[in-house]
CSV table of C-alpha atoms in Angstrom, one decimal:
chain,number,residue,atom,x,y,z
A,1,MET,CA,47.6,147.3,134.5
A,2,ALA,CA,44.6,148.2,136.7
A,3,ALA,CA,44.6,144.6,138.0
A,4,THR,CA,48.2,145.0,139.1
A,5,LEU,CA,47.4,148.2,140.9
A,6,CYS,CA,44.7,146.7,143.0
A,7,GLY,CA,46.7,143.5,143.3
A,8,ARG,CA,47.6,141.6,146.4
A,9,LEU,CA,48.9,143.1,149.6
A,10,LEU,CA,52.4,144.6,149.6
A,11,PRO,CA,54.7,141.9,150.8
A,12,LYS,CA,56.8,142.9,153.8
A,13,ALA,CA,60.1,141.6,152.4
A,14,GLY,CA,59.9,143.2,149.0
A,15,TRP,CA,59.7,146.7,147.9
A,16,LEU,CA,57.3,148.1,145.4
A,17,PRO,CA,57.4,151.7,144.1
A,18,LEU,CA,54.8,154.0,145.6
A,19,THR,CA,53.7,155.2,142.2
A,20,GLN,CA,53.3,153.2,139.1
A,21,SER,CA,52.4,154.7,135.8
A,22,VAL,CA,49.1,153.7,134.1
A,23,ARG,CA,50.4,154.2,130.7
A,24,HIS,CA,52.3,151.2,129.4
A,25,GLY,CA,54.7,151.2,126.6
A,26,SER,CA,56.8,148.2,125.7
A,27,LYS,CA,57.8,145.5,128.2
A,28,ALA,CA,61.2,145.4,129.8
A,29,VAL,CA,62.6,142.8,127.4
A,30,THR,CA,62.0,143.8,123.8
A,31,ARG,CA,63.4,142.7,120.4
A,32,HIS,CA,64.4,146.2,119.6
A,33,ARG,CA,66.7,148.4,121.7
A,34,LYS,CA,64.4,150.5,123.8
A,35,PRO,CA,64.8,154.3,123.8
A,36,VAL,CA,66.8,155.1,126.9
A,37,HIS,CA,65.5,157.8,129.2
A,38,PHE,CA,67.5,161.0,128.8
A,39,LEU,CA,68.7,161.0,132.4
A,40,LYS,CA,69.8,157.4,132.1
A,41,GLN,CA,71.7,158.4,128.9
A,42,LYS,CA,73.4,161.1,130.9
A,43,LEU,CA,74.3,158.7,133.6
A,44,LEU,CA,75.7,156.2,131.1
A,45,ALA,CA,77.8,159.0,129.5
A,46,VAL,CA,79.2,160.2,132.8
A,47,THR,CA,80.1,156.7,134.1
A,48,GLU,CA,82.0,155.6,131.1
A,49,TYR,CA,85.3,153.7,131.5
A,50,ILE,CA,88.4,155.9,131.6
A,51,PRO,CA,91.6,153.9,131.0
A,52,PRO,CA,94.7,154.7,133.1
A,53,ILE,CA,97.2,157.0,131.3
A,54,PRO,CA,100.7,155.5,131.6
A,55,ALA,CA,103.4,158.0,132.8
A,56,ALA,CA,105.5,157.3,129.8
A,57,PRO,CA,104.6,155.6,126.5
A,58,PRO,CA,104.8,151.8,126.7
A,59,GLY,CA,108.0,151.6,124.6
A,60,ALA,CA,109.9,154.3,126.5
A,61,LEU,CA,110.6,152.6,129.8
A,62,VAL,CA,111.3,149.1,128.6
A,63,ARG,CA,114.9,148.4,127.8
A,64,ARG,CA,115.5,147.1,124.3
A,65,VAL,CA,116.9,143.7,125.1
A,66,ARG,CA,117.7,141.4,122.4
A,67,LYS,CA,115.8,138.1,122.8
A,68,THR,CA,118.3,135.4,123.6
A,69,GLU,CA,116.7,132.3,122.4
A,70,GLU,CA,117.8,128.9,123.4
A,71,GLU,CA,119.7,127.2,120.6
A,72,SER,CA,117.8,124.2,119.3
A,73,THR,CA,119.4,120.8,119.4
A,74,LEU,CA,119.5,120.7,115.6
A,75,ALA,CA,121.7,123.8,115.6
A,76,VAL,CA,124.0,122.1,118.1
A,77,LEU,CA,124.4,119.1,115.9
A,78,LEU,CA,125.1,121.2,112.8
A,79,ARG,CA,127.7,123.2,114.7
A,80,LYS,CA,129.5,120.0,115.7
A,81,ASP,CA,129.5,119.0,112.0
A,82,LEU,CA,131.0,122.4,111.1
A,83,GLU,CA,133.7,121.9,113.7
A,84,THR,CA,134.8,118.6,112.4
A,85,LEU,CA,134.8,120.0,108.8
A,86,PHE,CA,137.0,122.9,109.8
A,87,LYS,CA,139.4,120.6,111.6
A,88,GLU,CA,139.7,118.0,108.8
A,89,CYS,CA,139.5,120.1,105.6
A,90,LYS,CA,142.4,122.1,104.4
A,91,MET,CA,140.3,124.1,101.9
A,92,ILE,CA,137.1,125.8,102.8
A,93,ALA,CA,135.7,128.1,100.1
A,94,VAL,CA,132.7,130.3,100.6
A,95,VAL,CA,130.5,130.7,97.6
A,96,GLN,CA,127.4,132.9,97.1
A,97,ASN,CA,124.6,130.9,95.6
A,98,ASN,CA,122.4,133.0,93.4
A,99,ALA,CA,119.5,130.7,92.8
A,100,ILE,CA,121.2,127.9,91.0
A,101,ASN,CA,119.1,125.2,89.3
A,102,ALA,CA,118.9,121.8,90.8
A,103,GLU,CA,120.1,120.4,87.5
A,104,ASP,CA,123.1,122.8,87.3
A,105,LEU,CA,123.9,122.2,91.0
A,106,LEU,CA,124.0,118.4,90.3
A,107,GLN,CA,126.4,118.9,87.4
A,108,LEU,CA,128.6,121.2,89.6
A,109,LYS,CA,128.5,118.6,92.4
A,110,HIS,CA,129.5,115.9,90.0
A,111,LYS,CA,132.5,117.9,88.6
A,112,LEU,CA,133.7,118.8,92.1
A,113,LYS,CA,133.2,115.2,93.4
A,114,ARG,CA,135.8,114.0,91.0
A,115,HIS,CA,138.4,116.0,92.8
A,116,ASN,CA,136.9,115.1,96.3
A,117,ILE,CA,135.5,118.6,96.8
A,118,SER,CA,132.1,118.5,98.5
A,119,ILE,CA,129.4,121.2,98.7
A,120,LYS,CA,127.9,121.8,102.1
A,121,PHE,CA,124.9,123.8,103.0
A,122,PHE,CA,124.7,125.2,106.5
A,123,PRO,CA,122.3,127.9,107.9
A,124,ASN,CA,124.0,131.2,108.4
A,125,GLN,CA,122.8,131.4,112.0
A,126,VAL,CA,124.7,128.2,112.9
A,127,THR,CA,127.9,129.2,111.0
A,128,ARG,CA,128.0,132.6,112.6
A,129,SER,CA,127.5,131.3,116.1
A,130,PHE,CA,130.3,128.8,115.4
A,131,LEU,CA,132.7,131.3,113.9
A,132,ASN,CA,132.2,133.8,116.7
A,133,ASN,CA,133.7,131.3,119.2
A,134,SER,CA,136.5,130.1,117.0
A,135,ILE,CA,139.7,131.4,115.6
A,136,TYR,CA,138.1,131.9,112.2
A,137,SER,CA,136.1,134.9,113.4
A,138,ASN,CA,137.4,137.0,110.5
A,139,MET,CA,135.4,134.9,108.1
A,140,LEU,CA,132.2,136.3,109.6
A,141,PRO,CA,131.6,139.0,106.9
A,142,LEU,CA,131.6,136.3,104.3
A,143,PHE,CA,128.6,134.5,105.6
A,144,VAL,CA,125.9,136.9,104.7
A,145,GLY,CA,123.0,136.0,102.4
A,146,GLN,CA,122.7,132.8,100.5
A,147,THR,CA,126.1,131.1,101.0
A,148,VAL,CA,127.4,127.6,100.4
A,149,ILE,CA,130.7,126.2,101.4
A,150,PHE,CA,133.0,124.0,99.3
A,151,VAL,CA,135.2,121.8,101.4
A,152,SER,CA,138.0,119.5,100.5
A,153,LYS,CA,140.8,117.7,102.3
A,154,GLU,CA,143.4,118.7,99.6
A,155,PRO,CA,143.5,122.3,98.3
A,156,LYS,CA,142.5,121.8,94.7
A,157,VAL,CA,141.9,125.4,93.8
A,158,LYS,CA,142.5,125.2,90.1
A,159,GLU,CA,139.9,122.4,89.5
A,160,MET,CA,137.4,124.3,91.7
A,161,LEU,CA,137.9,127.5,89.7
A,162,GLN,CA,137.4,125.6,86.4
A,163,ALA,CA,134.2,124.0,87.7
A,164,LEU,CA,132.9,127.4,88.9
A,165,ARG,CA,133.6,129.0,85.6
A,166,ARG,CA,130.8,127.0,84.0
A,167,SER,CA,128.2,128.0,86.6
A,168,PRO,CA,127.8,131.8,86.6
A,169,GLN,CA,125.3,131.8,89.5
A,170,MET,CA,128.0,130.7,92.0
A,171,VAL,CA,130.1,133.7,93.0
A,172,LEU,CA,133.3,132.9,94.9
A,173,LEU,CA,133.6,135.2,97.9
A,174,GLY,CA,136.6,134.0,99.8
A,175,ALA,CA,138.3,130.9,101.1
A,176,CYS,CA,140.3,129.6,104.1
A,177,ILE,CA,143.1,127.5,102.6
A,178,GLU,CA,145.5,125.9,105.1
A,179,ASN,CA,144.4,128.3,107.8
A,180,THR,CA,145.0,131.3,105.7
A,181,LEU,CA,142.2,133.6,104.7
A,182,LEU,CA,142.2,134.5,101.0
A,183,SER,CA,140.1,136.9,99.0
A,184,TYR,CA,139.1,136.3,95.4
A,185,GLN,CA,142.3,137.7,94.1
A,186,GLY,CA,144.3,135.7,96.6
A,187,ILE,CA,142.6,132.5,95.4
A,188,LEU,CA,143.4,133.3,91.8
A,189,ASN,CA,147.1,133.9,92.7
A,190,TYR,CA,147.1,130.7,94.8
A,191,SER,CA,145.9,128.8,91.8
A,192,LYS,CA,148.6,130.2,89.6
A,193,LEU,CA,151.3,129.0,92.1
A,194,PRO,CA,153.4,126.1,90.8
A,195,SER,CA,153.6,122.9,92.8
A,196,MET,CA,155.7,122.4,96.0
A,197,THR,CA,158.6,120.6,94.3
A,198,THR,CA,159.0,123.3,91.7
A,199,ILE,CA,159.0,126.0,94.3
A,200,GLN,CA,161.5,124.1,96.4
A,201,GLY,CA,163.7,123.7,93.4
A,202,GLU,CA,163.4,127.4,92.6
A,203,LEU,CA,164.2,128.4,96.1
A,204,VAL,CA,167.2,126.2,96.2
A,205,GLY,CA,168.3,127.7,92.9
A,206,GLY,CA,167.8,131.2,94.1
A,207,LEU,CA,169.8,130.6,97.2
A,208,THR,CA,172.7,129.0,95.4
A,209,MET,CA,172.5,131.5,92.6
A,210,MET,CA,175.5,133.5,93.7
A,211,THR,CA,177.8,130.6,94.3
A,212,SER,CA,176.7,128.8,91.1
A,213,GLN,CA,177.3,132.0,89.0
A,214,THR,CA,180.8,132.4,90.4
A,215,VAL,CA,181.5,128.7,89.7
A,216,SER,CA,180.3,129.0,86.1
A,217,MET,CA,182.3,132.2,85.6
A,218,LEU,CA,185.5,130.5,87.0
A,219,ARG,CA,184.9,127.5,84.7
A,220,HIS,CA,184.9,129.7,81.6
A,221,HIS,CA,188.0,130.7,79.7
A,222,PRO,CA,190.1,132.9,82.0
A,223,ALA,CA,190.4,135.5,79.3
A,224,HIS,CA,186.7,136.3,79.6
A,225,LEU,CA,187.0,136.7,83.3
A,226,SER,CA,190.1,138.9,83.1
A,227,ALA,CA,188.4,141.1,80.5
A,228,LEU,CA,185.4,141.5,82.9
A,229,LEU,CA,187.7,142.4,85.8
A,230,GLN,CA,189.6,145.0,83.8
A,231,GLN,CA,186.3,146.6,82.8
A,232,TYR,CA,185.4,146.6,86.5
A,233,VAL,CA,188.6,148.3,87.4
A,234,LYS,CA,188.2,151.0,84.8
A,235,GLN,CA,184.8,151.7,86.2
A,236,GLN,CA,186.0,152.0,89.8
A,237,GLY,CA,188.8,154.4,88.9
A,238,SER,CA,192.4,154.5,90.2
A,239,GLY,CA,193.6,154.0,93.7
A,240,ASP,CA,195.2,151.5,96.2
A,241,ALA,CA,192.0,149.5,96.7
A,242,THR,CA,191.7,148.8,93.0
A,243,ASN,CA,195.4,147.7,92.9
A,244,ALA,CA,194.7,145.3,95.7
A,245,ILE,CA,191.7,143.9,94.0
A,246,THR,CA,193.5,143.3,90.7
A,247,ASN,CA,196.3,141.6,92.6
A,248,LYS,CA,193.9,139.3,94.4
A,249,ASP,CA,192.0,138.5,91.3
A,250,ALA,CA,195.1,137.8,89.4
A,251,SER,CA,196.2,135.3,92.0
A,252,THR,CA,192.7,133.6,91.9
A,253,VAL,CA,192.8,133.4,88.2
A,254,GLN,CA,196.2,131.8,88.4
A,255,GLU,CA,194.9,129.2,90.9
A,256,ALA,CA,191.9,128.5,88.7
A,257,ALA,CA,194.1,128.1,85.6
A,258,ALA,CA,196.2,125.7,87.7
B,1,MET,CA,161.4,133.1,90.0
B,2,PHE,CA,161.6,135.9,92.6
B,3,SER,CA,158.6,137.5,90.9
B,4,VAL,CA,156.5,134.4,91.6
B,5,LEU,CA,157.3,134.6,95.3
B,6,LYS,CA,156.7,138.3,95.4
B,7,SER,CA,153.2,138.0,93.8
B,8,VAL,CA,152.2,135.3,96.2
B,9,PHE,CA,153.1,137.2,99.3
B,10,LEU,CA,152.0,140.6,98.2
B,11,GLY,CA,148.7,139.3,96.9
B,12,PHE,CA,147.4,139.0,100.4
B,13,VAL,CA,148.1,142.6,101.4
B,14,ARG,CA,147.3,144.5,98.2
B,15,THR,CA,143.6,145.3,97.7
B,16,SER,CA,142.5,144.3,94.2
B,17,SER,CA,141.7,146.9,91.6
B,18,GLN,CA,138.6,144.8,90.7
B,19,PRO,CA,135.8,145.7,93.2
B,20,ASP,CA,135.3,143.0,95.7
B,21,VAL,CA,131.9,141.5,96.1
B,22,LEU,CA,131.7,142.2,99.8
B,23,GLN,CA,132.8,145.8,99.6
B,24,ASN,CA,129.4,147.1,98.4
B,25,ASN,CA,127.0,148.6,101.0
B,26,MET,CA,124.5,145.8,101.4
B,27,LYS,CA,121.9,145.4,104.1
B,28,VAL,CA,122.7,142.4,106.3
B,29,LEU,CA,120.0,139.8,106.0
B,30,SER,CA,120.5,137.0,108.4
B,31,ALA,CA,118.3,134.0,107.8
B,32,GLY,CA,117.7,131.9,110.9
B,33,LEU,CA,117.4,128.1,111.3
B,34,ARG,CA,113.8,126.8,111.1
B,35,THR,CA,112.8,125.3,114.3
B,36,TYR,CA,109.4,123.8,114.9
B,37,GLU,CA,107.1,124.2,117.9
B,38,VAL,CA,106.3,121.2,119.9
B,39,PRO,CA,102.8,120.1,119.0
B,40,PRO,CA,100.3,119.9,121.9
B,41,ASP,CA,100.0,116.7,123.9
B,42,PHE,CA,96.5,115.2,123.8
B,43,SER,CA,97.3,112.0,125.7
B,44,ASP,CA,94.9,112.9,128.6
B,45,VAL,CA,91.9,113.6,126.4
B,46,VAL,CA,89.1,111.0,126.6
B,47,LEU,CA,86.7,110.8,123.7
B,48,PRO,CA,83.1,109.8,124.6
B,49,GLU,CA,81.4,106.9,122.8
B,50,LYS,CA,79.0,109.2,120.8
B,51,PRO,CA,81.1,112.1,119.8
B,52,LYS,CA,78.5,113.8,117.6
B,53,LEU,CA,75.7,116.1,118.8
B,54,LYS,CA,72.6,114.1,119.6
B,55,PHE,CA,69.2,114.8,118.0
B,56,LEU,CA,67.0,117.1,120.1
B,57,GLU,CA,63.2,116.6,120.0
B,58,LYS,CA,61.1,119.4,118.6
B,59,VAL,CA,58.3,118.8,121.1
B,60,PRO,CA,58.8,117.5,124.6
B,61,ASN,CA,57.2,114.2,125.4
B,62,LEU,CA,54.3,115.3,127.7
B,63,LYS,CA,50.8,113.9,128.2
B,64,GLN,CA,49.3,117.3,128.9
B,65,ALA,CA,50.9,120.3,127.3
B,66,LYS,CA,50.3,123.4,129.4
B,67,LYS,CA,50.4,126.9,128.0
B,68,GLU,CA,52.9,129.1,129.7
B,69,MET,CA,53.2,132.8,130.4
B,70,LYS,CA,55.7,134.7,128.4
B,71,LYS,CA,58.1,135.2,131.3
B,72,LEU,CA,60.6,137.2,129.4
B,73,ARG,CA,62.8,137.4,132.5
B,74,ASP,CA,64.3,134.1,131.3
B,75,ILE,CA,66.0,136.1,128.6
B,76,GLN,CA,66.9,139.1,130.8
B,77,GLY,CA,70.2,139.6,132.6
B,78,PRO,CA,73.3,137.4,133.0
B,79,ALA,CA,73.3,133.6,133.0
B,80,LYS,CA,73.6,131.7,136.2
B,81,SER,CA,74.2,128.2,134.9
B,82,ALA,CA,76.3,126.7,132.2
B,83,THR,CA,78.8,129.6,132.1
B,84,THR,CA,81.9,127.5,132.4
B,85,PHE,CA,83.4,124.6,130.4
B,86,THR,CA,82.8,121.0,131.5
B,87,LYS,CA,84.4,118.5,129.1
B,88,GLY,CA,85.2,120.4,126.0
B,89,GLN,CA,88.0,122.8,125.1
B,90,TYR,CA,86.3,125.3,122.8
B,91,GLY,CA,82.7,126.5,122.6
B,92,ILE,CA,80.3,129.2,121.6
B,93,VAL,CA,79.2,131.7,124.3
B,94,ALA,CA,76.1,133.8,124.0
B,95,LEU,CA,76.6,137.5,124.3
B,96,GLY,CA,73.0,138.4,124.4
B,97,GLY,CA,69.7,136.8,125.4
B,98,GLY,CA,67.3,134.9,123.1
B,99,TYR,CA,65.2,131.9,122.3
B,100,LEU,CA,66.7,128.9,120.5
B,101,HIS,CA,64.1,126.9,118.5
B,102,TRP,CA,64.3,123.6,116.8
B,103,GLY,CA,65.5,125.1,113.5
B,104,HIS,CA,68.5,126.6,115.2
B,105,MET,CA,69.3,123.3,116.9
B,106,GLU,CA,69.0,121.4,113.6
B,107,MET,CA,71.3,123.9,111.9
B,108,MET,CA,73.9,123.5,114.7
B,109,ARG,CA,73.7,119.8,114.8
B,110,LEU,CA,74.0,119.2,111.1
B,111,THR,CA,76.8,121.7,110.5
B,112,ILE,CA,78.9,120.5,113.4
B,113,ASN,CA,78.3,116.8,112.8
B,114,ARG,CA,79.2,117.2,109.2
B,115,ARG,CA,82.4,119.1,109.7
B,116,ILE,CA,84.0,117.4,112.8
B,117,ASP,CA,86.0,114.3,112.6
B,118,PRO,CA,84.4,111.8,115.0
B,119,SER,CA,87.6,109.9,115.6
B,120,THR,CA,89.4,113.0,117.1
B,121,THR,CA,86.7,115.5,118.1
B,122,PHE,CA,83.5,115.5,120.1
B,123,ALA,CA,80.7,118.0,120.7
B,124,LEU,CA,78.0,118.4,123.3
B,125,TRP,CA,75.0,120.6,123.9
B,126,ARG,CA,74.9,122.9,126.8
B,127,PHE,CA,71.2,123.5,127.0
B,128,ARG,CA,68.0,121.5,127.2
B,129,ALA,CA,65.8,120.5,124.3
B,130,PRO,CA,62.9,123.0,123.7
B,131,HIS,CA,60.6,122.9,126.6
B,132,LYS,CA,59.0,126.4,126.8
B,133,PRO,CA,55.7,126.5,124.8
B,134,ILE,CA,55.2,129.6,122.6
B,135,THR,CA,51.5,130.2,121.7
B,136,ARG,CA,50.2,131.8,118.5
B,137,LYS,CA,46.8,132.9,117.6
B,138,GLY,CA,45.5,132.1,114.1
B,139,LEU,CA,45.9,134.5,111.3
B,140,GLY,CA,43.5,137.5,111.2
B,141,GLN,CA,42.1,136.9,114.7
B,142,ARG,CA,40.9,139.8,116.8
B,143,MET,CA,42.1,140.5,120.3
B,144,GLY,CA,40.4,138.4,122.9
B,145,GLY,CA,39.0,135.0,122.9
B,146,GLY,CA,41.5,133.5,125.1
B,147,LYS,CA,45.2,132.6,124.7
B,148,GLY,CA,46.3,131.1,121.5
B,149,ALA,CA,47.3,127.5,120.9
B,150,ILE,CA,50.8,126.2,121.4
B,151,ASP,CA,52.7,126.8,118.2
B,152,HIS,CA,56.2,125.6,118.9
B,153,TYR,CA,58.7,125.1,121.8
B,154,VAL,CA,61.9,127.0,122.5
B,155,THR,CA,64.7,127.1,125.0
B,156,PRO,CA,65.6,130.4,126.6
B,157,VAL,CA,69.3,131.4,126.6
B,158,LYS,CA,70.7,134.2,128.8
B,159,CYS,CA,73.8,136.2,128.1
B,160,GLY,CA,77.0,134.5,129.1
B,161,ARG,CA,75.8,131.0,128.7
B,162,LEU,CA,77.7,128.4,126.7
B,163,VAL,CA,75.6,127.1,123.8
B,164,VAL,CA,77.7,124.2,122.5
B,165,GLU,CA,81.1,122.7,123.5
B,166,VAL,CA,83.6,121.0,121.3
B,167,GLY,CA,86.7,119.1,122.5
B,168,GLY,CA,89.1,116.3,121.6
B,169,ARG,CA,92.5,116.1,120.0
B,170,VAL,CA,92.1,119.3,118.1
B,171,GLU,CA,93.5,122.8,118.2
B,172,LEU,CA,91.4,126.0,118.0
B,173,GLY,CA,92.3,126.7,114.4
B,174,GLU,CA,90.7,123.5,113.2
B,175,VAL,CA,87.4,124.1,115.1
B,176,GLU,CA,87.1,127.8,114.9
B,177,ALA,CA,85.8,127.9,111.3
B,178,VAL,CA,82.8,125.7,112.0
B,179,LEU,CA,82.0,127.4,115.2
B,180,THR,CA,82.1,130.9,113.8
B,181,GLU,CA,79.8,129.8,111.0
B,182,VAL,CA,77.3,128.5,113.5
B,183,ALA,CA,77.7,131.4,115.8
B,184,LYS,CA,76.7,133.9,113.1
B,185,LYS,CA,73.5,132.1,112.5
B,186,LEU,CA,72.3,132.2,116.1
B,187,PRO,CA,69.5,134.6,117.1
B,188,PHE,CA,71.7,136.4,119.6
B,189,PRO,CA,75.3,137.7,119.2
B,190,ALA,CA,77.7,134.9,120.0
B,191,LYS,CA,81.4,134.4,120.1
B,192,VAL,CA,83.8,131.4,119.7
B,193,VAL,CA,85.9,131.0,122.9
B,194,SER,CA,88.3,128.5,124.3
B,195,ARG,CA,88.9,127.9,128.0
B,196,GLU,CA,91.8,130.3,128.0
B,197,SER,CA,90.1,133.0,126.1
B,198,LEU,CA,87.0,132.9,128.3
B,199,ALA,CA,89.1,133.2,131.4
B,200,ALA,CA,91.0,136.1,129.7
B,201,LEU,CA,87.7,137.9,129.0
B,202,HIS,CA,86.6,137.6,132.7
B,203,GLN,CA,90.1,138.7,133.7
B,204,GLU,CA,90.0,141.7,131.4
B,205,GLN,CA,86.6,142.8,132.8
B,206,ALA,CA,87.9,142.5,136.4
B,207,GLU,CA,91.0,144.6,135.4
B,208,ARG,CA,88.9,147.3,133.8
B,209,GLU,CA,86.8,147.5,137.0
B,210,THR,CA,89.9,147.9,139.2
B,211,ASN,CA,91.9,150.4,137.0
B,212,ASN,CA,89.0,152.6,136.0
B,213,GLN,CA,90.1,156.2,136.4
B,214,ASN,CA,86.5,157.5,136.5
B,215,PRO,CA,85.5,158.1,140.1
B,216,TRP,CA,81.8,157.9,139.1
B,217,THR,CA,80.6,154.4,138.3
B,218,PHE,CA,77.1,153.3,137.4
B,219,GLN,CA,76.9,151.0,140.4
B,220,ARG,CA,77.9,153.8,142.8
B,221,VAL,CA,75.4,156.3,141.5
B,222,ALA,CA,72.6,153.7,141.3
B,223,ARG,CA,73.1,152.2,144.7
B,224,ALA,CA,73.2,155.6,146.4
B,225,ASN,CA,70.3,156.8,144.3
B,226,MET,CA,72.1,159.9,143.6
B,227,LEU,CA,69.9,162.6,142.0
B,228,GLY,CA,67.0,160.3,142.4
B,229,ILE,CA,68.2,158.4,139.3
B,230,ARG,CA,66.4,155.3,140.4
B,231,LYS,CA,63.3,156.9,139.1
B,232,VAL,CA,64.5,156.1,135.6
B,233,LEU,CA,66.4,152.9,136.4
B,234,SER,CA,65.0,149.5,136.8
B,235,PRO,CA,65.7,147.3,139.9
B,236,PHE,CA,67.7,145.1,137.6
B,237,ASP,CA,70.1,147.9,136.7
B,238,VAL,CA,71.2,148.2,140.3
B,239,HIS,CA,72.7,144.7,140.4
B,240,ASN,CA,73.5,144.4,136.7
B,241,HIS,CA,75.7,147.6,136.9
B,242,GLY,CA,74.1,149.0,133.8
B,243,ARG,CA,75.7,146.2,131.6
B,244,TYR,CA,72.4,144.6,130.7
B,245,ALA,CA,69.3,146.3,129.3
B,246,GLY,CA,66.5,143.9,128.3
B,247,LYS,CA,68.1,141.0,126.5
B,248,PHE,CA,71.0,143.1,125.3
B,249,PHE,CA,74.5,143.1,126.7
B,250,TYR,CA,77.1,145.9,126.7
B,251,PRO,CA,80.5,144.5,127.3
B,252,LYS,CA,82.2,147.8,127.2
B,253,ARG,CA,80.4,149.1,130.3
B,254,VAL,CA,82.2,148.9,133.6
């Protein structure tokens, strides 16, 4: 230290302090953290970083905008598939899948395949985006949670219900059969409907009921008919109208007898 | 016959007595479609012929080995050289000053060479082999009798210097584990960085300096020698802004 004090001449360019202490502690660079002079501690405390305070909390000013992500190409492809399905298939049933086994699913698929009903898996995101922009938007509440759709070209509801009876994990939620939305009860009723030919026959029968009844009545023995008419007259009571009716009926009876 | 028709048509309108599955109050959980991120493109990455870290000599090849002064200023303050990335993508940056000796280098070399896949990754040193001689006196020697003999050689590393760089067809996640392992064993605090994260660190420091609400900064007080504070400050504090003290670095200081 003494050597440094009586060292070489002060260089003009540099700057040395006027006083240097004789006592020497540790060097400038130490392995331990040197005790900091109290004044320097105060300086460090005063000159600490103060972050800027935002006028409003960070979440308050930003509008809550829903992130509109671009639809991936896979989603577009799946949507196209869905479109073709809805166009081609008459029956589209939505079923909730409560963790069915692979084995049970295979068996169910096999049963349904026999009647040309196929099971389709689509992500809910894709189905919802498709349904929003189509006429089937009322089916949206069905596609919540783990859902699966059964599609088929022919509406074979009875066979589908029979197959579903064996698998308790699949819960039928609703269906769109021939562009009509049906709930579970509706599907059950639909399955109980007789076939087209029988309905047509019944309709025709219903329409011609009146005429056929009259024909059958006229074909019977006229005594039966006259007895019925007399009974009718008694119920109506007396009057000119009743007389007119009896006259008319008598004439028709005579014609029928002839 | 009429009853059949009636039940079919009214079945649509009438709500069933049996509770419908959808009429319960359930929380709507909408599962999305899994889409995958595009993996990064490494087509422009060139791998060198020798991807592994090369062996560094313990002792430099000198005819006459000269004893050197301690010169602890090679540890003090921020680094001037090797502060940015050259070929690699990820690296270890020193956040304090210190000496690296041959043991540290062997540890780094062996760990990294063992763990990286030479077909896809490469690593390179960012410092010289040990060149600074450190002397030691024998055990039990009294003071005096001249300077001790050269014991070993070291490389000085200043704060902010990159120690080792890793690059290639890899992502940070694959390399981070090895580098953190190595960084913990170094004699100074070190951090694993990538090009982006290092730039982000510098950016953050610059932002802190600009949006500091405190009107009093260390630099301002020291330069103007307010209250004669330079009596207790070193000349290095003036241009280090109080962020460096000896070999230590205080990143929080502005």
